[in-house]
GROMACS .gro file of C-alpha atoms in nm:
model
  510
    1MET     CA    1   2.023  -0.224   1.174
    2SER     CA    2   2.038  -0.505   1.425
    3THR     CA    3   2.280  -0.797   1.389
    4GLU     CA    4   1.989  -1.036   1.335
    5LYS     CA    5   1.857  -0.833   1.044
    6ALA     CA    6   2.202  -0.783   0.892
    7GLU     CA    7   2.250  -1.158   0.865
    8THR     CA    8   1.948  -1.199   0.639
    9THR     CA    9   2.048  -0.949   0.371
   10GLU     CA   10   2.335  -0.883   0.135
   11LYS     CA   11   2.482  -0.560   0.008
   12ALA     CA   12   2.477  -0.513  -0.367
   13GLU     CA   13   2.813  -0.563  -0.535
   14THR     CA   14   2.915  -0.580  -0.897
   15THR     CA   15   2.805  -0.924  -1.011
   16ALA     CA   16   2.620  -1.110  -1.285
   17SER     CA   17   2.397  -1.409  -1.219
   18THR     CA   18   2.088  -1.602  -1.323
   19THR     CA   19   1.782  -1.697  -1.122
   20ASP     CA   20   1.422  -1.805  -1.166
   21VAL     CA   21   1.254  -1.489  -1.039
   22VAL     CA   22   1.369  -1.137  -0.964
   23ILE     CA   23   1.146  -0.933  -0.734
   24ALA     CA   24   1.188  -0.556  -0.733
   25GLY     CA   25   1.108  -0.422  -0.388
   26ALA     CA   26   1.146  -0.560  -0.034
   27GLY     CA   27   0.822  -0.433   0.113
   28PRO     CA   28   0.551  -0.664   0.250
   29THR     CA   29   0.431  -0.767  -0.097
   30GLY     CA   30   0.777  -0.843  -0.235
   31LEU     CA   31   0.892  -1.032   0.073
   32MET     CA   32   0.568  -1.228   0.098
   33LEU     CA   33   0.610  -1.331  -0.265
   34ALA     CA   34   0.975  -1.418  -0.204
   35TYR     CA   35   0.875  -1.650   0.078
   36GLU     CA   36   0.604  -1.821  -0.129
   37LEU     CA   37   0.844  -1.878  -0.419
   38ALA     CA   38   1.129  -1.999  -0.200
   39LEU     CA   39   0.890  -2.231  -0.015
   40ALA     CA   40   0.805  -2.390  -0.350
   41GLY     CA   41   1.173  -2.429  -0.441
   42ALA     CA   42   1.201  -2.146  -0.695
   43ARG     CA   43   1.532  -1.957  -0.700
   44THR     CA   44   1.439  -1.603  -0.597
   45LEU     CA   45   1.632  -1.276  -0.576
   46VAL     CA   46   1.485  -0.960  -0.420
   47LEU     CA   47   1.639  -0.628  -0.525
   48GLU     CA   48   1.576  -0.337  -0.285
   49LYS     CA   49   1.696   0.016  -0.352
   50LEU     CA   50   1.723   0.111   0.017
   51ASP     CA   51   2.038   0.018   0.207
   52GLN     CA   52   1.838  -0.081   0.513
   53ARG     CA   53   1.479  -0.125   0.623
   54VAL     CA   54   1.296   0.193   0.727
   55GLU     CA   55   1.161   0.138   1.077
   56GLN     CA   56   0.830   0.316   1.021
   57VAL     CA   57   0.490   0.212   1.161
   58LYS     CA   58   0.324   0.305   0.833
   59GLY     CA   59   0.031   0.085   0.709
   60GLY     CA   60   0.055  -0.181   0.976
   61ALA     CA   61  -0.297  -0.325   0.988
   62ILE     CA   62  -0.347  -0.694   0.916
   63GLN     CA   63  -0.705  -0.771   0.814
   64PRO     CA   64  -0.871  -1.103   0.914
   65ARG     CA   65  -0.831  -1.275   0.575
   66THR     CA   66  -0.463  -1.184   0.559
   67ALA     CA   67  -0.425  -1.315   0.914
   68GLU     CA   68  -0.579  -1.647   0.805
   69LEU     CA   69  -0.336  -1.676   0.515
   70LEU     CA   70  -0.037  -1.589   0.732
   71GLU     CA   71  -0.144  -1.847   0.988
   72SER     CA   72  -0.164  -2.112   0.715
   73ARG     CA   73   0.209  -2.059   0.655
   74GLY     CA   74   0.309  -2.039   1.020
   75LEU     CA   75   0.385  -1.668   0.984
   76LEU     CA   76   0.117  -1.516   1.205
   77GLU     CA   77   0.250  -1.617   1.547
   78PRO     CA   78   0.585  -1.431   1.513
   79MET     CA   79   0.393  -1.125   1.394
   80LEU     CA   80   0.154  -1.140   1.689
   81ARG     CA   81   0.458  -1.131   1.919
   82ARG     CA   82   0.554  -0.800   1.756
   83ALA     CA   83   0.199  -0.658   1.739
   84ILE     CA   84   0.078  -0.347   1.918
   85GLN     CA   85  -0.112  -0.450   2.231
   86ARG     CA   86  -0.475  -0.344   2.236
   87ALA     CA   87  -0.822  -0.473   2.314
   88PRO     CA   88  -0.984  -0.667   2.027
   89VAL     CA   89  -1.169  -0.426   1.802
   90GLY     CA   90  -1.349  -0.459   1.470
   91GLY     CA   91  -1.256  -0.292   1.144
   92ASN     CA   92  -1.405   0.027   1.007
   93PHE     CA   93  -1.576   0.163   0.701
   94ALA     CA   94  -1.506   0.531   0.626
   95LEU     CA   95  -1.396   0.593   0.989
   96LEU     CA   96  -1.761   0.559   1.099
   97PRO     CA   97  -1.813   0.477   1.471
   98VAL     CA   98  -1.965   0.130   1.425
   99PRO     CA   99  -1.711  -0.157   1.438
  100LEU     CA  100  -1.736  -0.416   1.163
  101ASP     CA  101  -1.821  -0.761   1.300
  102CYS     CA  102  -1.655  -1.055   1.121
  103THR     CA  103  -1.816  -1.321   1.342
  104PRO     CA  104  -2.071  -1.426   1.076
  105TRP     CA  105  -1.781  -1.513   0.842
  106GLN     CA  106  -1.661  -1.798   1.067
  107THR     CA  107  -1.308  -1.679   1.124
  108ARG     CA  108  -1.074  -1.718   1.420
  109HIS     CA  109  -0.952  -1.363   1.356
  110ASN     CA  110  -1.236  -1.118   1.416
  111SER     CA  111  -1.015  -0.818   1.486
  112VAL     CA  112  -0.767  -0.615   1.286
  113ILE     CA  113  -0.410  -0.672   1.407
  114GLY     CA  114  -0.205  -0.357   1.456
  115ILE     CA  115   0.165  -0.401   1.386
  116PRO     CA  116   0.433  -0.166   1.250
  117GLN     CA  117   0.494  -0.241   0.884
  118TRP     CA  118   0.869  -0.276   0.932
  119LYS     CA  119   0.809  -0.559   1.179
  120ILE     CA  120   0.597  -0.741   0.920
  121GLU     CA  121   0.886  -0.701   0.677
  122GLU     CA  122   1.131  -0.826   0.940
  123VAL     CA  123   0.940  -1.152   0.989
  124LEU     CA  124   0.890  -1.208   0.617
  125GLU     CA  125   1.253  -1.139   0.530
  126GLU     CA  126   1.381  -1.374   0.800
  127ARG     CA  127   1.154  -1.653   0.678
  128ALA     CA  128   1.216  -1.588   0.307
  129THR     CA  129   1.594  -1.595   0.340
  130ALA     CA  130   1.578  -1.903   0.565
  131ALA     CA  131   1.379  -2.074   0.286
  132GLY     CA  132   1.648  -1.986   0.031
  133ALA     CA  133   1.554  -1.647  -0.113
  134ARG     CA  134   1.822  -1.379  -0.145
  135VAL     CA  135   1.769  -1.012  -0.059
  136LEU     CA  136   2.011  -0.757  -0.203
  137ARG     CA  137   1.990  -0.406  -0.057
  138GLY     CA  138   2.127  -0.090  -0.211
  139ALA     CA  139   2.026  -0.227  -0.551
  140ALA     CA  140   1.800   0.019  -0.732
  141VAL     CA  141   1.667  -0.116  -1.061
  142THR     CA  142   1.787   0.097  -1.354
  143ARG     CA  143   1.728  -0.125  -1.659
  144VAL     CA  144   1.475  -0.388  -1.762
  145GLU     CA  145   1.488  -0.573  -2.094
  146SER     CA  146   1.241  -0.853  -2.159
  147ASP     CA  147   1.219  -1.109  -2.436
  148GLU     CA  148   1.033  -1.435  -2.498
  149THR     CA  149   1.256  -1.641  -2.269
  150GLY     CA  150   1.325  -1.410  -1.977
  151VAL     CA  151   1.415  -1.072  -1.835
  152ALA     CA  152   1.749  -0.896  -1.796
  153VAL     CA  153   1.763  -0.662  -1.496
  154THR     CA  154   2.033  -0.416  -1.397
  155ALA     CA  155   2.038  -0.273  -1.046
  156GLY     CA  156   2.348  -0.072  -0.964
  157GLY     CA  157   2.637  -0.310  -1.021
  158VAL     CA  158   2.410  -0.613  -1.030
  159GLU     CA  159   2.318  -0.772  -1.360
  160VAL     CA  160   2.082  -1.067  -1.342
  161ARG     CA  161   1.897  -1.279  -1.592
  162ALA     CA  162   1.568  -1.428  -1.471
  163ARG     CA  163   1.280  -1.618  -1.620
  164TYR     CA  164   1.039  -1.367  -1.469
  165LEU     CA  165   1.048  -1.027  -1.301
  166VAL     CA  166   0.780  -0.922  -1.051
  167ALA     CA  167   0.755  -0.550  -0.976
  168CYS     CA  168   0.662  -0.496  -0.611
  169ASP     CA  169   0.833  -0.157  -0.598
  170GLY     CA  170   0.547   0.064  -0.485
  171GLY     CA  171   0.317   0.330  -0.619
  172HIS     CA  172   0.603   0.510  -0.793
  173SER     CA  173   0.726   0.183  -0.947
  174THR     CA  174   1.054   0.221  -1.133
  175VAL     CA  175   0.985  -0.098  -1.330
  176ARG     CA  176   0.650   0.035  -1.446
  177LYS     CA  177   0.815   0.359  -1.559
  178LEU     CA  178   1.105   0.184  -1.734
  179LEU     CA  179   0.852  -0.016  -1.937
  180GLY     CA  180   0.657   0.300  -2.017
  181LEU     CA  181   0.329   0.160  -1.887
  182PRO     CA  182   0.042   0.402  -1.822
  183PHE     CA  183  -0.105   0.411  -1.472
  184PRO     CA  184  -0.458   0.536  -1.538
  185GLY     CA  185  -0.685   0.671  -1.269
  186ARG     CA  186  -0.747   0.983  -1.068
  187ALA     CA  187  -0.489   1.218  -0.920
  188GLY     CA  188  -0.503   1.290  -0.549
  189THR     CA  189  -0.735   1.561  -0.420
  190HIS     CA  190  -0.602   1.569  -0.061
  191GLN     CA  191  -0.250   1.565   0.081
  192ALA     CA  192  -0.163   1.443   0.427
  193VAL     CA  193   0.140   1.376   0.646
  194LEU     CA  194   0.230   1.044   0.807
  195THR     CA  195   0.493   1.053   1.079
  196ASP     CA  196   0.620   0.850   1.372
  197ILE     CA  197   0.685   1.079   1.668
  198ARG     CA  198   0.769   1.069   2.036
  199LEU     CA  199   0.583   1.289   2.282
  200THR     CA  200   0.742   1.425   2.600
  201ALA     CA  201   0.408   1.546   2.740
  202VAL     CA  202   0.044   1.481   2.651
  203SER     CA  203  -0.288   1.650   2.714
  204SER     CA  204  -0.611   1.474   2.809
  205LEU     CA  205  -0.705   1.482   2.439
  206VAL     CA  206  -0.430   1.235   2.344
  207PRO     CA  207  -0.557   0.873   2.322
  208LYS     CA  208  -0.412   0.649   2.593
  209ARG     CA  209  -0.444   0.323   2.398
  210MET     CA  210  -0.518   0.197   2.050
  211GLY     CA  211  -0.892   0.142   1.999
  212HIS     CA  212  -1.141   0.163   1.717
  213ILE     CA  213  -1.018   0.410   1.459
  214SER     CA  214  -1.321   0.636   1.511
  215THR     CA  215  -1.195   0.704   1.867
  216LEU     CA  216  -0.852   0.811   1.742
  217THR     CA  217  -0.954   1.084   1.496
  218ARG     CA  218  -1.016   1.452   1.565
  219ARG     CA  219  -1.100   1.764   1.364
  220VAL     CA  220  -1.021   2.112   1.491
  221GLY     CA  221  -1.055   2.415   1.266
  222ASP     CA  222  -0.886   2.341   0.932
  223TYR     CA  223  -0.699   2.041   1.075
  224TRP     CA  224  -0.795   1.675   1.086
  225ALA     CA  225  -0.570   1.430   1.266
  226MET     CA  226  -0.528   1.074   1.388
  227LEU     CA  227  -0.293   0.998   1.678
  228VAL     CA  228  -0.230   0.628   1.745
  229PRO     CA  229  -0.040   0.512   2.056
  230VAL     CA  230   0.218   0.250   1.954
  231GLU     CA  231   0.430   0.180   2.261
  232GLY     CA  232   0.569   0.397   2.536
  233ASP     CA  233   0.607   0.752   2.410
  234LEU     CA  234   0.591   0.648   2.042
  235TYR     CA  235   0.287   0.750   1.836
  236ARG     CA  236   0.186   0.730   1.472
  237PHE     CA  237   0.057   1.075   1.377
  238THR     CA  238  -0.142   1.137   1.059
  239PHE     CA  239  -0.275   1.483   0.981
  240GLY     CA  240  -0.387   1.715   0.707
  241ARG     CA  241  -0.536   2.058   0.647
  242ALA     CA  242  -0.797   2.197   0.417
  243ASP     CA  243  -0.531   2.384   0.215
  244GLN     CA  244  -0.280   2.097   0.206
  245ALA     CA  245  -0.392   1.978  -0.139
  246ASP     CA  246  -0.152   2.234  -0.290
  247THR     CA  247   0.153   2.104  -0.103
  248VAL     CA  248   0.408   1.937  -0.328
  249ARG     CA  249   0.461   1.576  -0.216
  250ASP     CA  250   0.838   1.596  -0.238
  251VAL     CA  251   0.861   1.896  -0.004
  252PRO     CA  252   1.017   1.771   0.322
  253VAL     CA  253   0.793   1.762   0.628
  254THR     CA  254   0.930   2.003   0.888
  255ARG     CA  255   0.938   1.960   1.263
  256GLU     CA  256   0.750   2.287   1.307
  257GLU     CA  257   0.475   2.165   1.072
  258ILE     CA  258   0.425   1.860   1.291
  259ALA     CA  259   0.446   2.053   1.620
  260THR     CA  260   0.192   2.311   1.499
  261ALA     CA  261  -0.058   2.042   1.401
  262LEU     CA  262  -0.014   1.872   1.741
  263ARG     CA  263  -0.076   2.197   1.930
  264GLU     CA  264  -0.378   2.291   1.720
  265VAL     CA  265  -0.550   1.952   1.755
  266TYR     CA  266  -0.428   1.821   2.093
  267GLY     CA  267  -0.356   2.138   2.289
  268GLU     CA  268  -0.054   2.329   2.413
  269GLU     CA  269   0.015   2.064   2.677
  270THR     CA  270   0.105   1.811   2.407
  271THR     CA  271   0.479   1.846   2.348
  272LEU     CA  272   0.670   1.701   2.055
  273GLY     CA  273   0.990   1.516   2.137
  274ALA     CA  274   1.165   1.328   1.857
  275VAL     CA  275   1.048   1.296   1.497
  276GLU     CA  276   1.146   0.944   1.390
  277ASN     CA  277   1.037   0.980   1.027
  278ALA     CA  278   0.786   1.171   0.818
  279SER     CA  279   0.643   1.160   0.466
  280ARG     CA  280   0.353   1.291   0.261
  281PHE     CA  281   0.086   1.090   0.084
  282SER     CA  282  -0.226   1.154  -0.118
  283ASP     CA  283  -0.556   0.984  -0.196
  284ALA     CA  284  -0.472   0.920  -0.561
  285THR     CA  285  -0.654   0.623  -0.717
  286ARG     CA  286  -0.488   0.434  -1.003
  287GLN     CA  287  -0.467   0.080  -1.144
  288LEU     CA  288  -0.265  -0.089  -1.416
  289GLU     CA  289  -0.471  -0.215  -1.707
  290ARG     CA  290  -0.275  -0.543  -1.714
  291TYR     CA  291  -0.085  -0.710  -1.430
  292ARG     CA  292   0.125  -0.913  -1.672
  293VAL     CA  293   0.333  -0.778  -1.959
  294GLY     CA  294   0.516  -1.071  -2.112
  295ARG     CA  295   0.771  -1.192  -1.857
  296VAL     CA  296   0.706  -0.901  -1.618
  297LEU     CA  297   0.429  -0.908  -1.357
  298PHE     CA  298   0.309  -0.644  -1.111
  299ALA     CA  299   0.181  -0.675  -0.755
  300GLY     CA  300   0.096  -0.450  -0.462
  301ASP     CA  301   0.113  -0.072  -0.498
  302ALA     CA  302   0.306  -0.110  -0.824
  303ALA     CA  303  -0.022  -0.240  -0.970
  304HIS     CA  304  -0.279  -0.035  -0.778
  305ILE     CA  305  -0.299   0.263  -0.541
  306HIS     CA  306  -0.597   0.408  -0.358
  307SER     CA  307  -0.706   0.606  -0.054
  308PRO     CA  308  -0.580   0.449   0.270
  309LEU     CA  309  -0.932   0.439   0.415
  310GLY     CA  310  -1.033   0.096   0.543
  311ALA     CA  311  -0.671  -0.021   0.585
  312GLN     CA  312  -0.668  -0.211   0.255
  313GLY     CA  313  -0.336  -0.148   0.080
  314LEU     CA  314  -0.095  -0.375   0.267
  315ASN     CA  315  -0.350  -0.656   0.271
  316LEU     CA  316  -0.433  -0.621  -0.098
  317GLY     CA  317  -0.064  -0.648  -0.187
  318MET     CA  318   0.008  -0.944   0.038
  319GLN     CA  319  -0.291  -1.131  -0.101
  320ASP     CA  320  -0.162  -1.055  -0.453
  321ALA     CA  321   0.154  -1.237  -0.345
  322PHE     CA  322  -0.038  -1.537  -0.208
  323ASN     CA  323  -0.227  -1.565  -0.536
  324LEU     CA  324   0.077  -1.527  -0.760
  325GLY     CA  325   0.345  -1.717  -0.571
  326TRP     CA  326   0.226  -2.077  -0.613
  327LYS     CA  327   0.122  -2.013  -0.973
  328LEU     CA  328   0.456  -1.866  -1.075
  329ALA     CA  329   0.646  -2.149  -0.906
  330ALA     CA  330   0.428  -2.412  -1.076
  331VAL     CA  331   0.492  -2.260  -1.420
  332ILE     CA  332   0.867  -2.228  -1.360
  333GLN     CA  333   0.886  -2.592  -1.252
  334ASP     CA  334   0.670  -2.713  -1.542
  335ARG     CA  335   0.399  -2.837  -1.309
  336ALA     CA  336   0.130  -2.626  -1.476
  337PRO     CA  337   0.061  -2.477  -1.818
  338SER     CA  338   0.200  -2.128  -1.883
  339GLY     CA  339  -0.156  -1.996  -1.917
  340LEU     CA  340  -0.191  -2.033  -1.540
  341LEU     CA  341  -0.012  -1.699  -1.499
  342ASP     CA  342  -0.292  -1.526  -1.689
  343SER     CA  343  -0.527  -1.628  -1.410
  344TYR     CA  344  -0.331  -1.401  -1.176
  345HIS     CA  345  -0.452  -1.093  -1.361
  346ALA     CA  346  -0.798  -1.242  -1.418
  347GLU     CA  347  -0.846  -1.306  -1.045
  348ARG     CA  348  -0.666  -1.017  -0.878
  349HIS     CA  349  -0.744  -0.722  -1.108
  350PRO     CA  350  -1.118  -0.727  -1.023
  351VAL     CA  351  -1.036  -0.749  -0.651
  352ALA     CA  352  -0.827  -0.433  -0.661
  353ALA     CA  353  -1.087  -0.259  -0.880
  354GLN     CA  354  -1.344  -0.331  -0.609
  355VAL     CA  355  -1.111  -0.184  -0.344
  356LEU     CA  356  -1.061   0.129  -0.553
  357HIS     CA  357  -1.439   0.151  -0.585
  358HIS     CA  358  -1.526   0.124  -0.216
  359THR     CA  359  -1.237   0.341  -0.096
  360SER     CA  360  -1.370   0.611  -0.330
  361ALA     CA  361  -1.708   0.577  -0.160
  362GLN     CA  362  -1.538   0.597   0.180
  363ARG     CA  363  -1.370   0.923   0.078
  364VAL     CA  364  -1.711   1.087   0.055
  365LEU     CA  365  -1.833   0.962   0.393
  366ALA     CA  366  -1.502   1.036   0.566
  367ASP     CA  367  -1.484   1.397   0.443
  368THR     CA  368  -1.319   1.595   0.721
  369ASN     CA  369  -1.530   1.902   0.641
  370PRO     CA  370  -1.859   1.750   0.526
  371SER     CA  371  -2.136   1.950   0.368
  372GLU     CA  372  -2.482   1.936   0.523
  373ASP     CA  373  -2.580   1.672   0.267
  374VAL     CA  374  -2.276   1.454   0.338
  375ALA     CA  375  -2.335   1.483   0.713
  376ALA     CA  376  -2.691   1.360   0.659
  377LEU     CA  377  -2.562   1.072   0.447
  378ARG     CA  378  -2.318   0.978   0.726
  379ASP     CA  379  -2.602   0.962   0.978
  380ILE     CA  380  -2.803   0.730   0.753
  381PHE     CA  381  -2.499   0.513   0.686
  382ILE     CA  382  -2.422   0.480   1.057
  383ASP     CA  383  -2.778   0.356   1.112
  384LEU     CA  384  -2.734   0.105   0.828
  385LEU     CA  385  -2.409  -0.025   0.977
  386ARG     CA  386  -2.599  -0.117   1.292
  387LEU     CA  387  -2.816  -0.356   1.089
  388PRO     CA  388  -2.663  -0.709   1.099
  389ASP     CA  389  -2.694  -0.781   0.727
  390ALA     CA  390  -2.540  -0.449   0.622
  391ASN     CA  391  -2.261  -0.483   0.878
  392ARG     CA  392  -2.193  -0.841   0.765
  393HIS     CA  393  -2.166  -0.734   0.400
  394LEU     CA  394  -1.918  -0.454   0.468
  395ALA     CA  395  -1.725  -0.662   0.722
  396GLY     CA  396  -1.674  -0.931   0.457
  397LEU     CA  397  -1.570  -0.669   0.202
  398ILE     CA  398  -1.317  -0.483   0.420
  399SER     CA  399  -1.176  -0.795   0.590
  400GLY     CA  400  -1.138  -0.988   0.263
  401LEU     CA  401  -1.334  -1.281   0.406
  402SER     CA  402  -1.613  -1.258   0.148
  403LEU     CA  403  -1.378  -1.278  -0.152
  404ARG     CA  404  -1.476  -1.541  -0.405
  405TYR     CA  405  -1.291  -1.609  -0.727
  406GLU     CA  406  -1.486  -1.689  -1.043
  407LEU     CA  407  -1.353  -2.041  -1.103
  408PRO     CA  408  -1.505  -2.311  -1.325
  409GLY     CA  409  -1.731  -2.563  -1.156
  410ASP     CA  410  -2.091  -2.599  -1.052
  411HIS     CA  411  -2.042  -2.667  -0.683
  412PRO     CA  412  -2.144  -2.369  -0.464
  413LEU     CA  413  -1.813  -2.381  -0.274
  414THR     CA  414  -1.601  -2.334  -0.585
  415GLY     CA  415  -1.393  -2.016  -0.556
  416GLN     CA  416  -1.461  -1.963  -0.187
  417ARG     CA  417  -1.231  -1.972   0.116
  418VAL     CA  418  -1.283  -2.253   0.366
  419PRO     CA  419  -1.312  -2.162   0.736
  420ASP     CA  420  -1.029  -2.288   0.957
  421ALA     CA  421  -1.216  -2.590   1.098
  422ASP     CA  422  -1.101  -2.843   1.355
  423LEU     CA  423  -1.015  -3.179   1.197
  424VAL     CA  424  -0.927  -3.527   1.314
  425THR     CA  425  -0.687  -3.722   1.094
  426GLU     CA  426  -0.507  -4.053   1.139
  427ALA     CA  427  -0.225  -3.855   1.299
  428GLY     CA  428  -0.461  -3.691   1.549
  429ALA     CA  429  -0.641  -3.361   1.597
  430THR     CA  430  -0.535  -3.066   1.385
  431ARG     CA  431  -0.676  -2.760   1.212
  432LEU     CA  432  -0.735  -2.698   0.846
  433SER     CA  433  -0.488  -2.410   0.844
  434ALA     CA  434  -0.212  -2.644   0.964
  435LEU     CA  435  -0.234  -2.845   0.641
  436PHE     CA  436  -0.093  -2.561   0.428
  437GLY     CA  437   0.239  -2.492   0.598
  438ALA     CA  438   0.435  -2.638   0.306
  439GLY     CA  439   0.246  -2.428   0.052
  440HIS     CA  440   0.089  -2.733  -0.113
  441ALA     CA  441  -0.263  -2.776  -0.246
  442VAL     CA  442  -0.476  -3.004  -0.026
  443LEU     CA  443  -0.729  -3.265  -0.135
  444LEU     CA  444  -0.943  -3.297   0.177
  445ASP     CA  445  -1.151  -3.614   0.195
  446LEU     CA  446  -1.414  -3.591   0.469
  447ALA     CA  447  -1.636  -3.888   0.381
  448GLY     CA  448  -1.434  -4.148   0.191
  449ALA     CA  449  -1.519  -3.980  -0.137
  450VAL     CA  450  -1.166  -4.008  -0.281
  451PRO     CA  451  -1.073  -4.358  -0.400
  452ASP     CA  452  -0.768  -4.542  -0.272
  453GLY     CA  453  -0.476  -4.550  -0.512
  454LEU     CA  454  -0.552  -4.212  -0.670
  455ARG     CA  455  -0.225  -4.082  -0.813
  456LEU     CA  456  -0.173  -3.717  -0.729
  457PRO     CA  457   0.103  -3.496  -0.870
  458PRO     CA  458   0.371  -3.337  -0.650
  459ARG     CA  459   0.261  -3.059  -0.414
  460VAL     CA  460  -0.097  -3.188  -0.389
  461ASP     CA  461  -0.153  -3.358  -0.052
  462LEU     CA  462  -0.437  -3.601   0.014
  463VAL     CA  463  -0.568  -3.567   0.370
  464ARG     CA  464  -0.843  -3.794   0.497
  465ALA     CA  465  -1.016  -3.650   0.802
  466THR     CA  466  -1.339  -3.609   0.992
  467CYS     CA  467  -1.485  -3.275   1.087
  468ALA     CA  468  -1.760  -3.193   1.336
  469THR     CA  469  -1.837  -2.879   1.137
  470ASP     CA  470  -2.023  -2.920   0.811
  471LEU     CA  471  -1.789  -2.773   0.549
  472GLY     CA  472  -2.047  -2.817   0.275
  473ALA     CA  473  -1.891  -3.103   0.077
  474ALA     CA  474  -1.766  -3.460   0.109
  475ALA     CA  475  -1.435  -3.373  -0.058
  476LEU     CA  476  -1.263  -3.046  -0.141
  477LEU     CA  477  -0.957  -2.959  -0.346
  478ILE     CA  478  -0.814  -2.644  -0.191
  479ARG     CA  479  -0.547  -2.436  -0.363
  480PRO     CA  480  -0.230  -2.328  -0.181
  481ASP     CA  481  -0.387  -1.983  -0.132
  482GLY     CA  482  -0.682  -2.138   0.051
  483TYR     CA  483  -0.958  -2.123  -0.212
  484VAL     CA  484  -1.168  -2.419  -0.325
  485CYS     CA  485  -1.115  -2.513  -0.690
  486TRP     CA  486  -1.314  -2.840  -0.684
  487ALA     CA  487  -1.568  -2.996  -0.450
  488ALA     CA  488  -1.797  -3.299  -0.446
  489ASP     CA  489  -2.093  -3.389  -0.227
  490THR     CA  490  -2.060  -3.767  -0.277
  491SER     CA  491  -1.809  -4.011  -0.421
  492ALA     CA  492  -2.027  -4.038  -0.732
  493ASP     CA  493  -1.965  -3.671  -0.807
  494ARG     CA  494  -1.588  -3.699  -0.841
  495GLY     CA  495  -1.588  -3.831  -1.199
  496GLU     CA  496  -1.310  -3.698  -1.416
  497THR     CA  497  -1.348  -3.339  -1.299
  498LEU     CA  498  -1.102  -3.375  -1.011
  499LEU     CA  499  -0.808  -3.488  -1.223
  500ALA     CA  500  -0.898  -3.238  -1.494
  501THR     CA  501  -0.887  -2.957  -1.236
  502ILE     CA  502  -0.549  -3.071  -1.108
  503GLU     CA  503  -0.407  -3.103  -1.459
  504SER     CA  504  -0.524  -2.752  -1.548
  505GLY     CA  505  -0.312  -2.609  -1.269
  506LEU     CA  506  -0.592  -2.584  -1.008
  507THR     CA  507  -0.758  -2.301  -1.198
  508THR     CA  508  -0.877  -2.219  -1.548
  509VAL     CA  509  -0.893  -1.876  -1.709
  510ARG     CA  510  -1.238  -1.799  -1.838
   0.00000   0.00000   0.00000
């Protein structure tokens, strides 16, 4: 662990304390949530069972919508400095060789950003602790007791009382197991290995640079594999075999297992050097029935797991955190009714269900040993992806840019994201994304539709601006997570609905 990283974390010692929120798990979801809560002034403690961060490339793909959200908090630029260098390339659906084009969705981030997951965690932890969150490592949660006023959590020698606990502790969530919650779904049908390796020699079959995922995959005999150049001699290697479904997940991955797969798929000239780390994973698909159980909430893989196809998992979890963070802080600080937390489940559960649905479809199309019928289906699907409307639909789905929440209100913009437009305010030129750095909601007045003297509550900023791009309304109330919860075409439309929306906590559970 570097000195810089050591300064942002604490080692668990025997202690008892109180806080507003305890987060179990210091992965991308937990640390993103910690930053959002700390930004809003909520006392936040992250408990992580590992003594130090695992420097593994893992699921390091930032989709366009996640990139937009990170940019709105000033978090994207430090991640781009750590990103894997490659030519801009679109996303993928089922590994098919037609890049997804996000241009029709009016985003500044048309390409997926490749970055090792541990570097995402590094940025988030630095920013979260700088904002006031605490991260305790070597603190595995062993007890959870919840009542009507809060949650008692024991992690090693740490005993803490919090108003809420959020489980962000992964697909094998300890919190979920301690509460005895079922995790319904489908068991995995395929096993695979994910490992970071260094190569001392490479054949002509080894990719020289990161490109579209369809150019990085190979199938030879019973093996399928994906070899992704990271930097220098470091590669992320994912592979599986037709008979690997019977392999027990907890069986350690051996060096010889990795070397054999490399030789079989990439030739004898490809020589394995160091094995940095290795683990097994499956394509199991599961989802909690409820994301909130009293004072305990669930986010990320603790709430949902699915096939890794389409690079969805990390993004799904981080967007859970963006949705939950401002709501939980508002409830803790008595700025919103307690029912606001129920909207977290109401909004995010259907999103994950949709991801589980389309990753299941991708499993069929991405079959490494397709039947004649599946091969024919792939050919038809590739042709469909070349049609602009079909490509646009799937690009919006995979990137997250098409997401719309079912919020009350008759205006067509309600529930949608707003593109990051250029604005001119009294202070000068800016961008819409720059208005959300403090994690506040923004009431954007583009045509003098908001009256002078309107009294707004804390953490709702009124910004009067002009915009050369037609955003579709004269005034918009945009939540801290970037979704419209109220809009008006003229000043006559504002009525009492604006204040009612604000008073309801910027959302209402249907």
